[in-house]
Amino acid sequence: MSEKSQAAAWAQDGGDAAPALAIKPQARKPYDPDVTFEEYHHYAKLTRAEQLTLEPPVLNVRAVFGGGGKDKATEKDESANFKLTAKDFTPENRAKITDEEWANASRAMRTASSGACFYLITTDVLGPWGSGFAMGTLGWGPGIAFYVSFGLLAGYSGYLIYRMYLGMDSYQFPVKNYGDLGYRTMGPFGRHIANVSQALSLVMLVGQITLQFGLNISQVSKFRLCYAVCPVIFACVGFFLTQIRTLKSYGWIANTAVWLNVFILIMTVGVIASSPPNYAISTLGSAGSAVDPSTIKPVDGVYPPIMHYNSAPTGGLVGSINGMMTGVLAYTGAQLFVEFMAEMRRPMDFLKAMWGAQTFICCVYLVYGCIVYKLQGQYAFNPAYQGVSIYAWQTVGNMVTVVSALICAGLYANIGIKVVYNNVFIDLFNAPPIGTKPGKIIYASIVPIWWAIAWVIAAAIPDFFGFVSVMSASVLVNLTYGFPPLFALCFDVQRHAIREGQGEGFNPQTGETIRRDSAWKHWVRGFLSGGTLQVALNVWHAVFFIGALVMCGLGMYAAIEGLIEAFKLPHFSSFSCQSPLNLNAQP
C-alpha cells in the first residue's frame, strides 16, 4: 500500500476531525483515568494520517555522517509552530488553548529524523566489549545461538513497541515514554512498573558506565590516582554533557561514539592477534574466572594454554548465565525506542532505522565476540580492551572509549531524567513541561543528583561484570523481552474487542466511549477475536512474557552468586582508594 492510500485509510478509519467536545484533550489532566483506550486509538489514527502526508527526510551523505540533519520542510514547520509557556499549562488555562495550538505544541517537539535515530540506537548499545567474555562462558554453539536468537527477539520487541506507539500516540495525547505504553494498555499498574523499571535501569546503566570508565581512568593512571576519585572525574564531565535536553541535538554527536567504538574494535582485534592475553588480570573478569578458575591459574608461573569450548563449559552454569546477562546488555535499546519516536517528525520511519541498527549491532557483536574468543579463549576479558596486554594500546582503548562512553552515558541520563521529571515532578508536583523555562531550570537541577547516584553505585560495587549481571537480570531482561509482549497482548486484546458494527468505540461527536458488556467479557472477547493468526499471536505473546520472567529469575540467582564469590577477593571493597584492577596492592 502506498503512503497516500495508507494515509487515506488512516483518515477514513479515524473519522473526520471532531467538533468541540465536552472535554477537550488539552483540558484533560495528565493520565486522566476517564480517557479510554478507544479515545487514544481514535486520535492516533488521525495523527498517523497527517504524518503520512509529510515529506520524508532526504537521505544524503552529509546527513548520514552528520547523524541526520534537518531538512528544509522540517525547518519551515518549526518556524510556524506555536510554542506554549509554563503559564499556558496551568489547569485553569489549559482549557483556553485551541485545538490547533495544542496540536502545534506537540508538533514542535517532533523534529528528529530516522537517520538520527539510527545513530542514537547504535550509540545506545554499540559497545561490544563483553561479547568475547560472553562467548567464553557459553562456548561456540550456545554463544552464537544466543546472540542471533536474542538479537531477533530484541528486534521483534522493538517492532511491538513501534506498532503500539503508532496505535496510541497522537498530537492530542502524545506518548512520551515507555510508561505511557504501559498506562494505555494496562492502566496505572502498567505505567508504574514500567517507569520504576526504566528509571532504575537508566540510573544503573549510568552507574555501570561510570564504574567501567572509572576503572579505565584508574588503569591509565597506573593506579597512582585514588580509585574512588576516578568515577568522580567521569561523572563531572558527564554532568555537563547531560545539559543537552533534546535527542535531536544528541543525534549530531551520537555518530562520533559509533565511529570511535568501531576504531577500538579494529584496534583491539589487531593488538590481541599479535600479543598474548593480559594474564595478570584474568582472575578479575575473564571467562575462565567465571566458569572454571582452574583454567587460568598458573602452575610454576606458567599460565594454561588458550582453550575453547564447543558447548557450555561443564559445571559452569552460574558463570554461563552471567555471560548471557552480559550479552543481554547488547540489546538494551528497546526501552528507549518510545523516547526516540516521540521526537520523530515521521515516527513510521522508525522501523527501518530500528531494524538497520539492530542488524548492524547483532553482526558486530557476534563477529567481534567470535574473534576475541578465538584469539584469547578463556582469557577473554570484560571489557575486552582491558584484556590487551600492551600498556600503550591498553591506554588508547581506555581513553578513546571514555569519550564514546560519555556520549552514551549522557544519552541514558537524558532519558532517565525525563522519565523522572514526567512521572514524578509533573504528575505529583504539577511542574511545568520540560520545554518551558522553569522546566529547563528544574531539569538542570536534577542532573547533578543523577550523576551523584551513579558515582555511589560505581564506588560501592567495584565488580564490573557482576554488577552488569545484576542490572541485566533485574531490569533489562524485562524491559527488552518481558514488557513489550505483555503490553502488546493487552493492546491487541483491547483493539480487537471493539465491535464497531454494533456501535461500540469512541464517538468523536459526543466524546463518549461505548462498551456494551462487562470488562471481563470485553477482555475475553478481545483475546479470542481477530482470527486464528491473531489468537495464536496472543498465546505467543503470553509465552514470550513468561519466558522473560523465568530468565529474570535465573539471572538474578546467578548474579547474586557471582557477586558473593567476587567480594570474597581482598581487592574488592567499596569506596576504596585501591583499584579493583591493581593486583599488586593486595594485602
Coordinates of N, CA and C in Angstrom, one line a residue, residues 48-203:
R48 N -1.6 9.7 12.5 CA -0.9 9.0 11.5 C -1.3 9.4 10.1
A49 N -2.5 9.7 9.9 CA -3.0 10.1 8.6 C -2.3 11.4 8.2
E50 N -2.1 12.4 9.1 CA -1.5 13.6 8.8 C 0.0 13.4 8.6
Q51 N 0.7 12.6 9.4 CA 2.1 12.4 9.3 C 2.5 11.7 8.0
L52 N 1.7 10.8 7.5 CA 2.0 10.2 6.3 C 2.0 11.1 5.1
T53 N 1.4 12.2 5.2 CA 1.4 13.2 4.1 C 2.6 14.1 4.2
L54 N 3.4 14.1 5.3 CA 4.6 14.9 5.4 C 5.6 14.4 4.5
E55 N 6.5 15.3 4.0 CA 7.6 14.9 3.1 C 8.6 14.1 3.9
P56 N 9.0 12.9 3.4 CA 10.1 12.2 4.1 C 11.4 13.0 4.1
P57 N 12.2 12.8 5.1 CA 13.5 13.5 5.2 C 14.4 13.0 4.0
V58 N 15.2 13.8 3.4 CA 16.0 13.5 2.3 C 17.3 12.9 2.8
L59 N 17.6 11.7 2.3 CA 18.8 11.0 2.8 C 20.0 11.4 1.8
N60 N 21.0 11.9 2.4 CA 22.2 12.2 1.7 C 23.4 11.9 2.5
V61 N 24.6 12.0 1.9 CA 25.8 11.6 2.6 C 26.1 12.5 3.8
R62 N 25.9 13.8 3.6 CA 26.1 14.7 4.7 C 25.2 14.4 5.9
A63 N 24.0 14.1 5.6 CA 23.0 13.8 6.7 C 23.4 12.5 7.4
V64 N 23.9 11.5 6.6 CA 24.3 10.2 7.3 C 25.5 10.4 8.2
F65 N 26.5 11.1 7.7 CA 27.7 11.2 8.5 C 27.6 12.3 9.5
G66 N 26.5 13.1 9.4 CA 26.2 14.1 10.4 C 25.2 13.7 11.5
G67 N 24.8 12.5 11.4 CA 23.8 12.0 12.4 C 22.4 12.3 12.1
G68 N 22.1 12.7 10.8 CA 20.7 13.0 10.4 C 20.4 14.4 10.6
G69 N 20.5 15.2 9.6 CA 20.2 16.7 9.7 C 18.8 17.0 9.5
K70 N 18.5 18.3 9.6 CA 17.1 18.7 9.4 C 16.9 19.1 7.9
D71 N 15.8 18.7 7.4 CA 15.5 19.1 6.0 C 14.8 20.4 6.0
K72 N 14.6 21.0 4.9 CA 14.0 22.3 4.8 C 12.6 22.3 5.2
A73 N 11.9 21.2 4.9 CA 10.5 21.1 5.3 C 10.3 21.2 6.8
T74 N 11.2 20.5 7.5 CA 11.2 20.5 9.0 C 11.4 21.9 9.5
E75 N 12.4 22.6 8.9 CA 12.7 23.9 9.4 C 11.5 24.9 9.2
K76 N 10.9 24.7 8.0 CA 9.7 25.5 7.8 C 8.6 25.2 8.8
D77 N 8.3 23.9 9.1 CA 7.3 23.6 10.0 C 7.6 24.2 11.4
E78 N 8.9 24.1 11.8 CA 9.3 24.5 13.1 C 9.1 26.0 13.3
S79 N 9.4 26.8 12.2 CA 9.2 28.2 12.3 C 7.8 28.7 12.4
A80 N 6.9 27.8 12.0 CA 5.5 28.2 12.1 C 4.8 27.6 13.3
N81 N 5.5 26.9 14.1 CA 4.9 26.2 15.3 C 4.6 27.2 16.4
F82 N 3.5 26.9 17.0 CA 3.1 27.7 18.2 C 3.7 27.1 19.4
K83 N 4.4 27.9 20.2 CA 5.1 27.4 21.4 C 4.3 27.9 22.7
L84 N 4.0 26.9 23.6 CA 3.3 27.3 24.8 C 4.3 27.6 25.9
T85 N 3.9 28.4 26.8 CA 4.7 28.8 28.0 C 4.2 28.0 29.2
A86 N 4.9 28.1 30.3 CA 4.5 27.4 31.5 C 3.2 27.8 32.0
K87 N 2.8 29.1 31.8 CA 1.6 29.6 32.3 C 0.4 29.0 31.5
D88 N 0.6 28.7 30.3 CA -0.5 28.0 29.5 C -0.8 26.6 30.0
F89 N 0.1 26.0 30.7 CA -0.2 24.6 31.2 C -0.8 24.5 32.5
T90 N -1.1 25.7 33.1 CA -1.8 25.6 34.4 C -3.2 25.1 34.2
P91 N -3.8 24.4 35.2 CA -5.1 23.8 35.0 C -6.2 24.7 34.5
E92 N -6.2 26.0 35.0 CA -7.2 26.9 34.6 C -7.1 27.5 33.2
N93 N -5.8 27.4 32.7 CA -5.6 28.0 31.3 C -5.6 26.9 30.2
R94 N -5.4 25.6 30.6 CA -5.3 24.6 29.6 C -6.5 24.5 28.7
A95 N -7.7 24.7 29.3 CA -9.0 24.7 28.5 C -9.1 25.8 27.5
K96 N -8.3 26.9 27.7 CA -8.4 28.0 26.8 C -7.6 27.9 25.5
I97 N -6.7 26.8 25.5 CA -5.8 26.6 24.4 C -6.7 26.0 23.3
T98 N -6.5 26.5 22.1 CA -7.3 26.0 20.9 C -6.8 24.6 20.5
D99 N -7.6 23.9 19.7 CA -7.2 22.6 19.3 C -5.9 22.7 18.4
E100 N -5.8 23.7 17.6 CA -4.6 23.9 16.7 C -3.4 24.2 17.5
E101 N -3.5 25.1 18.5 CA -2.4 25.4 19.3 C -1.9 24.2 20.1
W102 N -2.8 23.4 20.6 CA -2.4 22.2 21.3 C -1.6 21.2 20.4
A103 N -2.2 21.0 19.2 CA -1.5 20.1 18.3 C -0.2 20.6 17.8
N104 N -0.1 22.0 17.6 CA 1.2 22.6 17.2 C 2.3 22.5 18.3
A105 N 1.8 22.6 19.5 CA 2.8 22.4 20.6 C 3.4 21.0 20.6
S106 N 2.6 20.0 20.3 CA 3.1 18.7 20.2 C 4.0 18.5 18.9
R107 N 3.6 19.1 17.8 CA 4.4 19.0 16.6 C 5.8 19.7 16.8
A108 N 5.9 20.7 17.6 CA 7.1 21.4 17.8 C 8.2 20.5 18.5
M109 N 7.8 19.5 19.2 CA 8.7 18.6 19.9 C 9.2 17.5 19.0
R110 N 8.6 17.4 17.7 CA 8.9 16.2 16.9 C 9.8 16.7 15.7
T111 N 11.1 16.6 15.8 CA 12.0 17.2 14.8 C 13.1 16.2 14.4
A112 N 13.2 15.1 15.1 CA 14.3 14.1 14.8 C 14.0 13.3 13.5
S113 N 15.0 12.9 12.8 CA 14.8 12.1 11.6 C 15.2 10.6 11.9
S114 N 14.9 9.7 10.9 CA 15.2 8.3 11.1 C 16.7 8.1 11.1
G115 N 17.5 9.0 10.4 CA 18.9 8.9 10.4 C 19.5 9.2 11.8
A116 N 18.9 10.2 12.5 CA 19.4 10.5 13.8 C 19.1 9.3 14.8
C117 N 17.9 8.7 14.6 CA 17.5 7.6 15.4 C 18.4 6.4 15.2
F118 N 18.9 6.1 14.0 CA 19.8 5.1 13.7 C 21.1 5.2 14.6
Y119 N 21.6 6.4 14.6 CA 22.8 6.7 15.3 C 22.5 6.6 16.8
L120 N 21.4 7.1 17.3 CA 21.1 7.0 18.7 C 20.9 5.6 19.2
I121 N 20.3 4.7 18.4 CA 20.2 3.3 18.8 C 21.6 2.7 18.8
T122 N 22.4 2.9 17.8 CA 23.7 2.3 17.8 C 24.6 2.8 18.9
T123 N 24.5 4.1 19.2 CA 25.2 4.7 20.3 C 24.8 4.1 21.6
D124 N 23.5 3.8 21.7 CA 22.9 3.3 23.0 C 23.5 1.9 23.3
V125 N 23.7 1.1 22.3 CA 24.1 -0.3 22.6 C 25.4 -0.7 22.0
L126 N 26.0 0.1 21.1 CA 27.2 -0.4 20.4 C 28.4 -0.2 21.4
G127 N 28.7 -1.2 22.1 CA 29.9 -1.3 23.0 C 30.1 -2.8 23.3
P128 N 30.5 -3.5 22.3 CA 30.5 -5.0 22.4 C 31.7 -5.5 23.2
W129 N 32.2 -4.8 24.2 CA 33.4 -5.2 24.9 C 33.2 -6.4 25.8
G130 N 32.0 -6.9 26.0 CA 31.8 -8.1 26.8 C 31.4 -9.3 26.0
S131 N 31.4 -9.1 24.6 CA 30.9 -10.2 23.8 C 31.9 -11.4 23.8
G132 N 33.2 -11.1 23.8 CA 34.2 -12.2 23.8 C 34.1 -13.0 25.1
F133 N 33.9 -12.2 26.2 CA 33.6 -12.8 27.6 C 32.4 -13.7 27.5
A134 N 31.3 -13.2 27.0 CA 30.1 -14.0 26.9 C 30.3 -15.3 26.1
M135 N 31.0 -15.2 25.0 CA 31.2 -16.4 24.2 C 32.0 -17.4 25.0
G136 N 33.0 -16.9 25.8 CA 33.8 -17.8 26.6 C 33.1 -18.5 27.6
T137 N 32.0 -17.9 28.2 CA 31.3 -18.6 29.2 C 30.2 -19.5 28.7
L138 N 29.9 -19.3 27.4 CA 28.8 -20.2 26.8 C 29.4 -21.2 25.8
G139 N 30.5 -21.0 25.2 CA 31.0 -21.9 24.2 C 30.5 -21.5 22.8
W140 N 31.2 -22.1 21.8 CA 30.9 -21.7 20.4 C 29.4 -21.8 20.1
G141 N 28.8 -23.0 20.2 CA 27.5 -23.2 19.8 C 26.5 -22.4 20.5
P142 N 26.4 -22.5 21.8 CA 25.4 -21.7 22.6 C 25.7 -20.2 22.5
G143 N 26.9 -19.8 22.3 CA 27.2 -18.4 22.2 C 26.7 -17.8 21.0
I144 N 26.9 -18.4 19.8 CA 26.4 -17.9 18.6 C 24.9 -18.0 18.5
A145 N 24.3 -19.1 19.0 CA 22.9 -19.2 19.0 C 22.3 -18.1 19.9
F146 N 22.9 -17.8 21.0 CA 22.4 -16.7 21.9 C 22.4 -15.4 21.3
Y147 N 23.5 -14.9 20.6 CA 23.5 -13.6 20.1 C 22.5 -13.5 18.9
V148 N 22.4 -14.5 18.1 CA 21.4 -14.5 17.0 C 20.0 -14.5 17.4
S149 N 19.6 -15.4 18.3 CA 18.2 -15.6 18.8 C 17.8 -14.4 19.6
F150 N 18.7 -13.9 20.5 CA 18.3 -12.8 21.4 C 18.2 -11.5 20.5
G151 N 19.1 -11.4 19.5 CA 19.0 -10.3 18.6 C 17.7 -10.2 17.8
L152 N 17.3 -11.4 17.3 CA 16.0 -11.4 16.6 C 14.8 -11.1 17.6
L153 N 14.9 -11.6 18.8 CA 13.8 -11.4 19.7 C 13.8 -9.9 20.2
A154 N 15.0 -9.3 20.3 CA 15.0 -7.9 20.6 C 14.4 -7.0 19.5
G155 N 14.7 -7.4 18.3 CA 14.1 -6.7 17.1 C 12.6 -6.9 17.1
Y156 N 12.2 -8.0 17.4 CA 10.7 -8.3 17.5 C 10.1 -7.4 18.6
S157 N 10.7 -7.3 19.7 CA 10.2 -6.5 20.8 C 10.2 -5.0 20.3
G158 N 11.2 -4.6 19.6 CA 11.2 -3.2 19.1 C 10.0 -3.0 18.1
Y159 N 9.7 -4.0 17.3 CA 8.6 -3.9 16.4 C 7.3 -3.8 17.2
L160 N 7.1 -4.6 18.2 CA 5.9 -4.5 19.0 C 5.8 -3.1 19.6
I161 N 6.9 -2.5 20.1 CA 6.8 -1.1 20.7 C 6.4 -0.1 19.6
Y162 N 7.0 -0.3 18.4 CA 6.7 0.6 17.3 C 5.2 0.5 16.9
R163 N 4.7 -0.7 16.9 CA 3.3 -0.9 16.5 C 2.3 -0.3 17.5
M164 N 2.7 -0.5 18.8 CA 1.8 0.1 19.9 C 1.9 1.6 19.9
Y165 N 3.1 2.1 19.6 CA 3.2 3.6 19.6 C 2.4 4.2 18.5
L166 N 2.4 3.6 17.3 CA 1.6 4.2 16.2 C 0.1 4.1 16.5
G167 N -0.3 3.1 17.3 CA -1.7 2.8 17.6 C -2.2 3.7 18.7
M168 N -1.3 4.3 19.5 CA -1.8 5.1 20.7 C -1.3 6.5 20.8
D169 N -0.3 6.9 20.0 CA 0.3 8.2 20.1 C -0.5 9.2 19.2
S170 N -0.6 10.4 19.6 CA -1.3 11.4 18.8 C -0.8 12.8 19.2
Y171 N -1.1 13.8 18.4 CA -0.8 15.2 18.8 C -1.6 15.6 20.0
Q172 N -2.8 15.0 20.1 CA -3.7 15.4 21.2 C -3.3 14.7 22.5
F173 N -2.9 13.4 22.4 CA -2.4 12.7 23.6 C -1.1 12.0 23.2
P174 N 0.0 12.8 23.3 CA 1.3 12.2 22.9 C 1.8 11.1 23.8
V175 N 2.4 10.1 23.3 CA 3.1 9.1 24.1 C 4.5 9.6 24.2
K176 N 5.0 9.8 25.4 CA 6.3 10.4 25.6 C 7.3 9.4 26.2
N177 N 6.9 8.4 26.8 CA 7.9 7.5 27.4 C 7.3 6.0 27.5
Y178 N 8.2 5.1 27.9 CA 7.8 3.7 28.0 C 6.6 3.5 28.9
G179 N 6.6 4.2 30.0 CA 5.5 4.0 30.9 C 4.1 4.4 30.3
D180 N 4.1 5.3 29.3 CA 2.8 5.7 28.7 C 2.2 4.5 28.0
L181 N 3.1 3.6 27.4 CA 2.5 2.4 26.7 C 1.9 1.5 27.8
G182 N 2.6 1.4 28.9 CA 2.0 0.5 30.0 C 0.7 1.1 30.5
Y183 N 0.6 2.4 30.6 CA -0.6 3.0 31.1 C -1.8 2.8 30.2
R184 N -1.5 3.0 28.9 CA -2.6 3.0 27.9 C -3.0 1.5 27.6
T185 N -2.2 0.6 28.0 CA -2.6 -0.8 27.7 C -3.0 -1.6 29.0
M186 N -2.5 -1.2 30.1 CA -2.7 -1.9 31.4 C -3.2 -1.0 32.5
G187 N -3.2 0.3 32.3 CA -3.7 1.2 33.4 C -2.5 1.6 34.3
P188 N -2.8 2.2 35.5 CA -1.8 2.7 36.4 C -0.7 1.7 36.7
F189 N -1.1 0.4 36.9 CA -0.1 -0.6 37.3 C 0.9 -0.8 36.2
G190 N 0.5 -0.8 35.0 CA 1.5 -1.0 33.9 C 2.4 0.2 33.8
R191 N 1.8 1.4 34.0 CA 2.7 2.6 33.9 C 3.7 2.6 35.0
H192 N 3.3 2.3 36.3 CA 4.2 2.4 37.4 C 5.3 1.3 37.3
I193 N 5.0 0.1 36.9 CA 6.0 -0.9 36.9 C 7.0 -0.6 35.7
A194 N 6.5 -0.1 34.6 CA 7.4 0.3 33.5 C 8.3 1.4 33.9
N195 N 7.7 2.5 34.5 CA 8.5 3.6 34.9 C 9.6 3.3 35.9
V196 N 9.2 2.6 37.0 CA 10.2 2.2 38.0 C 11.3 1.4 37.4
S197 N 10.9 0.4 36.6 CA 12.0 -0.4 35.9 C 12.9 0.4 35.0
Q198 N 12.3 1.3 34.2 CA 13.1 2.1 33.3 C 14.0 3.1 34.1
A199 N 13.5 3.7 35.1 CA 14.3 4.7 35.9 C 15.4 4.0 36.6
L200 N 15.1 2.8 37.1 CA 16.2 2.0 37.8 C 17.3 1.6 36.8
S201 N 16.8 1.1 35.6 CA 17.8 0.6 34.6 C 18.6 1.8 34.1
L202 N 18.1 2.9 33.9 CA 18.8 4.0 33.4 C 19.9 4.6 34.4
V203 N 19.5 4.7 35.6 CA 20.4 5.2 36.6 C 21.5 4.1 36.8

